Coordinates of C-alpha atoms in Angstrom, one line a residue:
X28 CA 2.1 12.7 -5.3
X29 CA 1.2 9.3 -6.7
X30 CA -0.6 6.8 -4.3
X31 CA -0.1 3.3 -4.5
X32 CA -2.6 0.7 -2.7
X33 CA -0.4 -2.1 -1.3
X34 CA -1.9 -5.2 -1.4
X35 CA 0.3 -7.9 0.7
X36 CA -0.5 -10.8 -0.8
X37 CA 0.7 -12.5 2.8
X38 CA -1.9 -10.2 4.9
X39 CA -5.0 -11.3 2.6
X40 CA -4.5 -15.2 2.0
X41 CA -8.0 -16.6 3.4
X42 CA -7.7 -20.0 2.1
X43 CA -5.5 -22.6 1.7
X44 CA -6.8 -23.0 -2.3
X45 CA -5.1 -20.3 -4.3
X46 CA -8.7 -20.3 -7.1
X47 CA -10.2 -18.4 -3.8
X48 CA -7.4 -16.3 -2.8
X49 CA -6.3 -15.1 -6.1
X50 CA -10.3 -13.8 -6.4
X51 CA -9.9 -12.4 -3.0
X52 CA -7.0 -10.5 -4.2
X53 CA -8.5 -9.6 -7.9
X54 CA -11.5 -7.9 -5.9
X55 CA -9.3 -6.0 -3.2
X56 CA -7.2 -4.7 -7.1
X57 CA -10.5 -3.6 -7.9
X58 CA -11.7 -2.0 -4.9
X59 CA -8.2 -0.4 -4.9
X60 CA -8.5 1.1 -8.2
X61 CA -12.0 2.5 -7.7
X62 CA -11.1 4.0 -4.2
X63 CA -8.6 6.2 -6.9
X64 CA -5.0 4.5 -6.3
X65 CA -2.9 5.2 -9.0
X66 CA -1.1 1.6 -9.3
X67 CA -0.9 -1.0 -6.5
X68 CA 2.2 -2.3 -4.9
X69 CA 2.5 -6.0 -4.2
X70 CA 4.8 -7.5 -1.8
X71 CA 4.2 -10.9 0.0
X72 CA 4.9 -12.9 -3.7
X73 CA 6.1 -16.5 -2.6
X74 CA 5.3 -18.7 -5.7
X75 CA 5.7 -18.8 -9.5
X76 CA 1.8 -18.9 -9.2
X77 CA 1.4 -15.6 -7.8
X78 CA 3.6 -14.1 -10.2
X79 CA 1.0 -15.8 -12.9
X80 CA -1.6 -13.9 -11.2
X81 CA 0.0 -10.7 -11.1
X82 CA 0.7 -10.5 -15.1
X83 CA -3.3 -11.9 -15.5
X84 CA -4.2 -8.9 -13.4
X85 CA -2.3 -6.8 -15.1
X86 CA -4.4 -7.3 -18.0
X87 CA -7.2 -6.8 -16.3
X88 CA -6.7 -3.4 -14.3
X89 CA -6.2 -0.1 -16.1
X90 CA -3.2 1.0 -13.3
X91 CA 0.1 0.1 -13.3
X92 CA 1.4 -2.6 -10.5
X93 CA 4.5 -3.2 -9.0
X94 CA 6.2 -5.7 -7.1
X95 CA 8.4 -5.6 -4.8
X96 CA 11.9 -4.3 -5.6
X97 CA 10.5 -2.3 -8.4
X98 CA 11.3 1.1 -6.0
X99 CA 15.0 1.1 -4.7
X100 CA 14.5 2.9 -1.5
X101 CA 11.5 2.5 0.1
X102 CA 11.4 4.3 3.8
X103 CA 9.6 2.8 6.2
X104 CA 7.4 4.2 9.1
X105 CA 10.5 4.1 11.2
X106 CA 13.0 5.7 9.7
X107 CA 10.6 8.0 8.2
X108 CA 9.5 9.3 11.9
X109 CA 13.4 9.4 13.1
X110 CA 14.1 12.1 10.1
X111 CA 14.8 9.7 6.6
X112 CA 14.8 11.2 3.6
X113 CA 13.2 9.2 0.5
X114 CA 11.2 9.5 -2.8
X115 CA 9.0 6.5 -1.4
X116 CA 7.0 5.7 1.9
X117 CA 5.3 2.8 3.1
X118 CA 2.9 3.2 5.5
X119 CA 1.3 -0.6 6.7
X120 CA -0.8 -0.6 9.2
X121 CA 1.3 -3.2 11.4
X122 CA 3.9 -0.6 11.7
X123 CA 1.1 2.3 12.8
X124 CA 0.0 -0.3 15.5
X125 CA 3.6 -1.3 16.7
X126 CA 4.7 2.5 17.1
X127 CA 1.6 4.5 18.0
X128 CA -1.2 3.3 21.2
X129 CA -2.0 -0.3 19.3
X130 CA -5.8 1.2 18.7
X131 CA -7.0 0.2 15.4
X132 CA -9.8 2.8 15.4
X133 CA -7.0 5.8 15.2
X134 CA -4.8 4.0 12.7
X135 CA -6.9 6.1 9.6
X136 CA -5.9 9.5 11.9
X137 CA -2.3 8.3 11.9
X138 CA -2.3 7.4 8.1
X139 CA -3.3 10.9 7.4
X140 CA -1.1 12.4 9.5
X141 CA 2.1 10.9 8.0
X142 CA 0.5 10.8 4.3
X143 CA 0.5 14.8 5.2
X144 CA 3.7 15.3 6.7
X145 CA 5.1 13.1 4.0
X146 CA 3.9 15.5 1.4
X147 CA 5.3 18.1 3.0
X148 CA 8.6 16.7 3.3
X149 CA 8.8 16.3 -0.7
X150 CA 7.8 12.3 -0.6
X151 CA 6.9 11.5 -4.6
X152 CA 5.4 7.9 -3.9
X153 CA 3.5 6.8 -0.8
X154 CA 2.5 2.7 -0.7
X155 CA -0.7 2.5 1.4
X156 CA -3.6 0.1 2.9
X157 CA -5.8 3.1 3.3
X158 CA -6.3 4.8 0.5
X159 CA -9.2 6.9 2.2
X160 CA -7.1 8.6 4.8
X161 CA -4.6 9.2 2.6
X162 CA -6.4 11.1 -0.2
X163 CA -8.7 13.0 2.4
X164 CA -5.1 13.9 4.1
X165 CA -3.8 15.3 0.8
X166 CA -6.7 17.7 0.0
X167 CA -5.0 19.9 2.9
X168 CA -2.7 22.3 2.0

């Protein structure tokens, strides 16, 4: 199962200069890459200047990234927990809050728990925040 570490460009804007949120953006990559994703999915792009970004990072990271629309069907928590079938999941930890008790602390428990299930349902590519959860999830078989 390959693991990609989402990184919503929307989610992690912490300035109105771009200089300080591209860095902010370049270290989450990083931190991404060492935590073991195997490529990182971006979604949030809004401006030819993020796109720049994206193709200097690419250079710079030894995994593959993807933007959105690169994956045609990507399930989301949703319709994964009313029964969709899919090669791809998303799990963002919005969705976790919105459809579980809206406690942050548990939302690594609930990553797991559907990063497991998704394995067992035959799920090839899960896009993740939590990369943690999600590999300590997968050591169970």
């Amino acid at each position: 199962m390959k693991i990609l570490g989402l990184l919503d460009l929307n989610k992690l804007k912490i300035s109105e200069k771009e200089e300080v949120n591209f860095e902010n953006y370049r270290i989450f990559s990083y931190r991404l890459s060492e935590l073991g994703a195997d490529g990182i999915y971006i979604k949030g792009i809004n401006k030819d200047s993020d796109l720049i970004f994206i193709n200097e990072l690419k250079n710079e990271i030894d995994i593959p990234i993807f933007k959105e629309n690169d994956f045609e069907d990507i399930i989301h928590i949703e319709e994964f927990l009313k029964g969709k079938k899919g090669t791809t999941l998303i799990i963002e930890e919005e969705e976790i809050l919105e459809h579980f008790d809206g406690r942050k602390e548990f939302v690594p428990i609930y990553t797991a728990l559907i990063s497991y299930k998704a394995k067992k349902e035959g799920f090839i590519t899960l896009i993740v925040e939590d990369i943690e959860a999600v590999k300590a999830s997968l050591k169970f078989e």
